[in-house]
Every structure is written in C-alpha cells, then in structure tokens.
XYZ file of C-alpha atoms in Angstrom:
311
model
C 0.000 0.000 0.000
C 2.817 2.366 0.910
C 4.579 1.802 -2.402
C 1.326 2.398 -4.295
C 0.751 5.716 -2.546
C 4.339 6.735 -3.208
C 4.005 5.862 -6.908
C 0.788 7.890 -7.170
C 2.441 10.828 -5.426
C 5.456 10.617 -7.742
C 3.230 10.524 -10.842
C 1.249 13.521 -9.578
C 4.470 15.446 -8.972
C 5.750 14.672 -12.459
C 2.484 15.812 -14.017
C 2.662 19.073 -12.101
C 6.243 19.618 -13.256
C 5.278 19.507 -16.922
C 1.821 21.086 -17.125
C 0.405 23.951 -15.059
C -3.120 25.278 -14.726
C -1.866 28.796 -13.983
C 1.273 30.834 -13.487
C 1.421 32.378 -10.013
C 4.114 34.333 -8.154
C 5.127 31.039 -6.526
C 4.957 28.944 -9.719
C 6.788 30.333 -12.772
C 6.843 28.509 -16.095
C 10.210 27.019 -17.049
C 11.640 25.362 -20.152
C 9.917 22.035 -20.738
C 6.756 23.074 -18.896
C 3.485 24.148 -20.493
C 0.277 25.898 -19.522
C -2.915 24.489 -21.077
C -6.390 25.966 -21.440
C -9.157 24.258 -19.457
C -10.370 22.153 -22.402
C -6.832 21.707 -23.745
C -7.447 23.660 -26.940
C -4.400 25.912 -26.591
C -1.030 25.585 -24.922
C 1.538 28.110 -23.709
C 5.192 27.230 -23.434
C 8.685 27.646 -24.794
C 9.378 26.734 -28.411
C 12.360 26.848 -30.724
C 11.684 27.488 -34.436
C 13.704 25.410 -36.861
C 15.432 23.658 -33.929
C 17.609 26.689 -33.242
C 19.094 27.594 -29.865
C 16.709 30.549 -29.606
C 13.722 29.975 -27.339
C 10.476 31.929 -27.438
C 7.395 31.938 -25.229
C 4.403 31.282 -27.442
C 0.834 30.039 -27.707
C -0.121 27.241 -30.096
C -2.982 24.864 -30.849
C -2.352 21.947 -28.527
C -3.365 18.928 -30.606
C -2.537 19.889 -34.194
C 0.471 18.610 -36.119
C 2.608 20.345 -37.204
C 2.592 22.902 -34.403
C 1.001 26.221 -35.351
C 2.146 29.140 -33.189
C -0.437 31.931 -32.927
C 1.220 34.362 -30.506
C 4.766 35.093 -29.328
C 5.699 37.119 -26.254
C 9.377 37.867 -26.859
C 9.372 38.251 -30.640
C 12.457 40.466 -30.747
C 14.431 38.963 -27.853
C 14.763 35.177 -27.764
C 16.160 33.519 -24.663
C 19.078 31.107 -24.771
C 19.634 30.156 -21.127
C 18.407 26.733 -19.996
C 17.168 28.282 -16.748
C 14.908 30.809 -18.497
C 11.412 31.117 -17.046
C 8.200 33.104 -17.377
C 7.186 34.516 -14.009
C 4.503 36.833 -12.709
C 5.069 39.528 -10.112
C 2.685 40.058 -7.223
C 1.342 43.210 -8.851
C 0.465 41.344 -12.060
C 3.357 41.890 -14.486
C 4.473 38.939 -16.606
C 8.275 38.787 -16.670
C 10.451 36.629 -18.913
C 13.858 35.948 -17.377
C 16.778 34.765 -19.505
C 18.434 32.951 -16.626
C 21.048 35.155 -14.975
C 20.920 37.611 -17.873
C 17.903 39.431 -16.500
C 14.488 40.322 -17.890
C 14.145 40.259 -21.688
C 10.385 40.810 -21.945
C 7.616 42.182 -19.753
C 3.870 42.625 -20.181
C 4.178 46.042 -18.552
C 2.979 47.513 -15.290
C -0.195 46.048 -13.797
C -2.011 46.792 -10.564
C -3.238 43.709 -8.742
C -4.825 44.290 -5.349
C -3.216 41.472 -3.389
C -2.462 38.635 -5.777
C -2.783 37.481 -9.361
C -2.436 34.556 -11.724
C -1.906 34.051 -15.453
C -3.907 31.487 -17.371
C -4.724 30.701 -20.975
C -8.370 30.597 -22.021
C -9.956 28.224 -24.531
C -10.139 31.220 -26.891
C -6.321 31.306 -27.004
C -6.214 34.512 -24.968
C -3.491 34.650 -22.304
C -4.863 36.669 -19.395
C -3.561 38.024 -16.102
C -6.321 38.035 -13.492
C -6.613 39.753 -10.116
C -7.520 36.869 -7.799
C -9.526 39.107 -5.455
C -11.679 41.102 -7.880
C -11.521 38.707 -10.842
C -10.614 41.683 -13.019
C -8.495 41.098 -16.135
C -5.320 43.150 -15.754
C -3.682 42.247 -19.062
C -4.483 40.056 -22.069
C -2.602 38.903 -25.148
C -5.611 39.713 -27.372
C -4.739 43.378 -26.842
C -1.174 42.746 -28.045
C -1.565 40.843 -31.297
C 1.250 39.326 -33.326
C 0.651 38.008 -36.831
C -2.549 36.090 -35.996
C -6.173 36.774 -35.070
C -8.191 34.104 -33.281
C -11.942 33.844 -32.774
C -13.221 36.934 -30.848
C -10.002 38.951 -31.194
C -10.060 42.338 -32.923
C -8.121 45.054 -34.693
C -8.831 48.571 -33.489
C -7.979 52.256 -33.625
C -8.704 55.139 -31.264
C -8.123 58.634 -32.598
C -8.434 60.226 -29.146
C -5.607 58.163 -27.652
C -3.726 57.540 -30.920
C -3.868 53.827 -30.134
C -3.883 51.106 -32.772
C -4.120 47.326 -32.601
C -2.609 45.803 -35.716
C -1.176 42.579 -37.097
C 2.561 42.424 -37.758
C 3.960 39.640 -39.917
C 6.837 37.401 -38.924
C 10.142 38.179 -40.625
C 10.149 34.663 -42.077
C 8.553 31.266 -41.511
C 11.168 30.464 -38.859
C 11.781 33.964 -37.468
C 8.957 35.446 -35.350
C 10.543 38.893 -35.090
C 8.603 41.729 -36.714
C 8.544 41.458 -40.499
C 7.843 43.943 -43.274
C 4.038 43.898 -43.292
C 1.407 45.464 -41.031
C -2.332 44.798 -41.316
C -4.858 47.245 -39.880
C -8.174 48.988 -40.398
C -8.335 52.604 -41.509
C -10.004 55.295 -39.415
C -12.140 56.638 -42.255
C -15.891 55.987 -42.127
C -16.662 53.406 -43.327
C -13.355 51.717 -42.627
C -11.203 49.774 -45.074
C -8.830 46.860 -44.611
C -5.259 47.969 -45.206
C -1.827 46.340 -45.492
C 1.331 48.392 -45.606
C 4.891 47.342 -46.250
C 6.917 49.479 -43.920
C 5.430 52.929 -44.492
C 4.372 52.159 -48.084
C 0.780 51.135 -48.976
C 0.702 47.540 -50.195
C -2.978 46.552 -50.404
C -6.345 48.061 -49.573
C -9.899 46.703 -49.607
C -12.963 48.682 -50.560
C -15.044 50.374 -47.819
C -17.051 48.310 -45.348
C -20.676 47.845 -46.425
C -22.897 46.481 -43.638
C -21.522 42.933 -43.493
C -18.367 42.835 -45.609
C -15.662 44.801 -47.374
C -16.456 45.852 -50.931
C -14.152 45.384 -53.875
C -13.173 41.820 -52.949
C -14.367 39.092 -55.331
C -13.773 36.503 -52.597
C -16.477 38.214 -50.499
C -19.317 37.374 -52.867
C -22.874 36.383 -51.958
C -21.821 32.872 -50.935
C -19.132 34.105 -48.557
C -19.857 33.519 -44.871
C -18.380 36.676 -43.434
C -16.344 36.186 -40.236
C -15.930 39.902 -39.529
C -17.880 42.483 -37.571
C -17.083 46.203 -37.710
C -18.112 48.808 -35.149
C -17.230 52.505 -35.447
C -18.454 55.234 -33.106
C -18.726 59.020 -33.167
C -15.849 59.376 -30.696
C -13.275 58.266 -33.238
C -12.745 54.621 -32.402
C -13.358 51.456 -34.377
C -13.109 47.686 -33.918
C -12.959 44.929 -36.509
C -13.679 41.641 -34.745
C -13.040 38.160 -36.096
C -15.650 35.463 -35.430
C -15.811 31.881 -36.690
C -18.453 30.198 -34.553
C -18.861 27.043 -36.646
C -15.245 25.981 -36.330
C -13.468 25.011 -33.123
C -10.052 25.791 -34.575
C -9.637 28.726 -36.915
C -7.087 31.464 -37.475
C -6.436 34.550 -39.567
C -2.786 35.228 -40.323
C -0.763 37.999 -41.951
C 2.012 36.068 -43.676
C 5.624 37.137 -44.083
C 4.848 37.545 -47.815
C 2.120 40.120 -47.133
C -1.039 38.021 -47.582
C -3.966 37.812 -45.171
C -5.199 34.220 -45.023
C -7.927 32.443 -43.079
C -7.569 28.761 -42.238
C -10.129 26.431 -40.658
C -9.276 23.022 -39.210
C -11.409 20.129 -40.452
C -10.239 17.671 -37.811
C -7.240 16.521 -39.827
C -5.799 19.427 -41.791
C -5.927 23.192 -42.133
C -8.200 24.231 -45.002
C -7.623 27.631 -46.680
C -10.836 29.671 -46.686
C -9.867 33.221 -47.615
C -6.883 35.084 -49.053
C -6.107 38.684 -50.006
C -4.508 40.043 -52.088
C -6.072 37.550 -54.494
C -3.360 38.112 -57.102
C -0.480 40.427 -57.959
C -2.776 42.885 -59.729
C -4.307 43.817 -56.353
C -0.971 45.040 -55.013
C -0.219 48.778 -55.024
C 2.000 49.772 -57.926
C 2.121 46.332 -59.539
C 0.346 47.303 -62.765
C 2.337 50.517 -63.007
C 5.610 48.595 -62.742
C 4.478 46.041 -65.331
C 3.306 48.755 -67.707
C 6.518 50.686 -67.219
C 8.586 47.632 -68.122
C 6.527 47.355 -71.325
C 6.905 51.021 -72.183
C 3.285 51.785 -71.289
C 1.822 54.488 -69.104
C -1.655 55.509 -68.013
C -2.907 58.942 -69.000
C -5.381 60.071 -66.313
C -6.754 62.735 -68.677
C -7.854 60.103 -71.188
C -10.002 57.760 -69.074
C -7.082 55.614 -67.952
C -6.393 54.206 -71.420
C -2.953 52.805 -72.045
C -0.608 54.673 -74.350
C 2.754 53.564 -75.642
C 5.591 55.908 -74.947
C 8.587 56.711 -72.828
C 8.031 56.753 -69.087
C 10.070 59.505 -67.486
C 10.654 59.273 -63.746
C-alpha cells in the first residue's frame, strides 16, 4: 500500500512539473513546462523554431500537427539560457527571465490588489487576473502578433492615438517583426489595409454592412467572419468570429497576404486570401506597364498609351 501511494504521489508530482493550470508568483513557467487551457485547446510554453538555440514563449494549438504558433511574447528577444522562465510579479506583471541575464520581456505595469495569476483561455487569450476582484489586468488579445483568433479584434482610437494591428513574422522560422502590417483605416466606413513598412501595399474597398467591398472573394456565398463597429468618438473595432469551427485562425504572412484557415479535424483548409493576385498590389500594374513602355494617361479615361516613361 505504501509503495502504491508513493508511486501515485510521484506521478502527480511529475504531471505538475510539466503542465500547469496557472502561473502564479510562486509557480513560474520554465523550459519544458506548459500551460494548457481548461479544455486543452491551446497551450503556452517555450518553443524553438527550426530547432535553433533561440527559445520563445508562445501560444499554439495543442493537438494539431505540425505545431502552429499563434502568438509570441518575446518576438524580438529570444532567450538562450536553460534556466529561463516566465514569471509573474505580485502586482500582475508577466516577466520573462533569460536565466542570470535578467528580464528580456515584460507585459508592462499592472495593478493587482493582493495577488494574481496568469492562465490561458480556450479562446487562445493569455490573461492576467486579479484573484480578489476577478478583473483582467492584461491580455494577449490586446497585443496581437501576426494572428487573429476567434473573438479577437483590430482597433484604432483617434483620441488616444492607439492602434491594434497585425505584424507579420520576418520569415517562416523567425517570429521577429517582419515587413508587413495589417490594420483597419479610421475613415468611415473603414477599409482593410496592409502596408509594407510605411508604403501602402494593399487596400480593400469600404465596409458595407456585413463585408468589405471590392473583394471578389467576399461574394454572396461568402460567410463573413468579420464584424465592424465605429463610433462618433473616433474609435473602431474589426472583430473576427468563426463560430462554426473550433479551430480557426487569420494570419498575416511574411509575404504580405492575409489568409484564413479552418481546421477540419485533420488538416488546415484555406478559406480566404487577399490580395487575391499580384494585380491587387499597389504599384504592380504601373511597374508592369513601365517595363513594357506603357503608361496611363489620367486625362484620357485611364487608357494605355505607348511611350517613354520619365521618372
């Protein structure tokens, strides 16, 4: 009987060492450990892209192969120390320590009353919660990377000059900030917009009740996953909803495309992509026409004329 109890205790201890329900000031998350959502849809932990020595704290779908990372904390500052850990201070700040090399990432200042915990929800949202009031002090959905999940949103606020945007990875194996940013414009009605650095790259037509205009993919058969709300105070939110699919994601790729994928139980199925082709990209037709010795005369209804293009 004694050996049985000891074996059960040992198994319980091992399980605790590899998977947590929450990060608390007394229980940081170390390399090799993970934090799972209550129904084990998402998982938080350390990962290493392309089997490099660089380690990142990220969120991924727990049971899909290959692993699909949907959020990264320390995009610009990977950790390399084997004793790295993600901790939470008593006032509610998430802190990523690179061993003895100090803090490389922080969620910022929070104000917990007398205790807090960090947990990952079944929506994929990493939240810091005040254990007394139950108030959410910080959430990853307000600090997006290259991916939107169900119920997350892009936003702008003209009064505070705040924006919530998507920023592509630099490459498939490098989660640091890439060239492309996806956002919604502040005009009314809003438009979807991708820029490459400070240069416009792609733009949708204006929002019209249930969808963006000017996109052939958003035809009458398209089940729109977006909801736009704009108010008179100068703020707007574009929310992403996919209620009929348990696993779904919208991603801004390192090549500058916005794609929606839905999981069918075995594989990721592509559902939506913009730009649809190269002709939708800013300046593409002009560059093609220029290479052919063509230019567009705006005074003659946009008809092509052959001639010398002078810069």
